[in-house]
Short mmCIF file of C-alpha atoms in Angstrom, two decimals:
data_model
loop_
_atom_site.label_atom_id
_atom_site.label_comp_id
_atom_site.label_asym_id
_atom_site.label_seq_id
_atom_site.Cartn_x
_atom_site.Cartn_y
_atom_site.Cartn_z
CA MET A 923 -5.71 -0.90 -20.79
CA SER A 924 -4.47 2.55 -22.07
CA ARG A 925 -2.92 3.86 -19.15
CA GLY A 926 -0.57 2.44 -16.46
CA GLU A 927 1.58 3.42 -13.62
CA CYS A 928 5.16 2.45 -12.98
CA ARG A 929 6.15 3.28 -9.26
CA PRO A 930 9.77 2.37 -8.25
CA ASP A 931 10.73 2.42 -4.49
CA ARG A 932 12.50 5.59 -3.21
CA VAL A 933 15.66 6.30 -4.71
CA PRO A 934 18.61 8.90 -3.35
CA LEU A 935 18.08 12.24 -5.31
CA TYR A 936 21.32 11.18 -6.72
CA LEU A 937 19.40 8.49 -8.70
CA VAL A 938 17.00 10.48 -9.35
CA PRO A 939 18.46 10.83 -13.46
CA ARG A 940 19.60 6.90 -13.29
CA VAL A 941 16.13 6.24 -13.29
CA THR A 942 14.40 8.34 -15.37
CA ALA A 943 16.83 7.64 -17.73
CA ASP A 944 15.80 3.64 -17.47
CA GLU A 945 12.00 4.59 -17.31
CA ILE A 946 12.61 6.43 -20.05
CA ASN A 947 14.15 3.30 -21.83
CA ARG A 948 12.39 0.63 -20.93
CA HIS A 949 8.90 2.35 -22.13
CA GLY A 950 9.91 4.86 -24.70
CA ARG A 951 7.26 6.32 -26.80
CA ALA A 952 4.25 5.15 -24.29
CA ILE A 953 5.50 7.65 -21.54
CA ARG A 954 2.44 10.41 -20.68
CA GLU A 955 4.20 11.87 -18.16
CA ILE A 956 6.76 11.21 -15.40
CA HIS A 957 6.45 12.36 -12.16
CA ILE A 958 9.19 12.86 -9.45
CA VAL A 959 8.20 13.92 -6.05
CA ARG A 960 10.76 14.32 -2.77
CA THR A 961 9.97 11.98 0.02
CA ARG A 962 11.65 12.06 2.89
CA CYS A 963 15.58 13.09 3.64
CA HIS A 964 16.45 13.59 0.30
CA PHE A 965 14.47 10.55 -1.54
CA TYR A 966 12.43 10.58 -4.26
CA THR A 967 10.12 9.12 -5.74
CA VAL A 968 9.67 8.43 -9.44
CA THR A 969 6.40 7.63 -11.37
CA THR A 970 5.76 6.68 -15.13
CA VAL A 971 2.74 7.04 -16.68
CA THR A 972 2.05 5.28 -19.55
CA GLY A 973 -0.77 5.05 -22.25
CA LYS A 974 -0.49 4.26 -25.96
CA GLY A 975 1.39 6.23 -28.62
CA ALA A 976 -0.37 8.72 -30.14
CA ALA A 977 -1.46 8.04 -34.34
CA GLY A 978 0.64 9.41 -36.46
CA HIS A 979 3.31 11.12 -34.60
CA ASP A 980 6.93 9.29 -35.41
#
């Protein structure tokens, strides 16, 4: 499958940069989109959409 999503649990505001960095380290260049959505009480969900790497781009 060329596209996938990884949905971590809700995280507090102060952990959003850390969770985002972890997702980038985990998936690397396969990342196509990262969505950060506020839920409640300063909690957020971080959704990572991955896909195949683009040919010819290093």
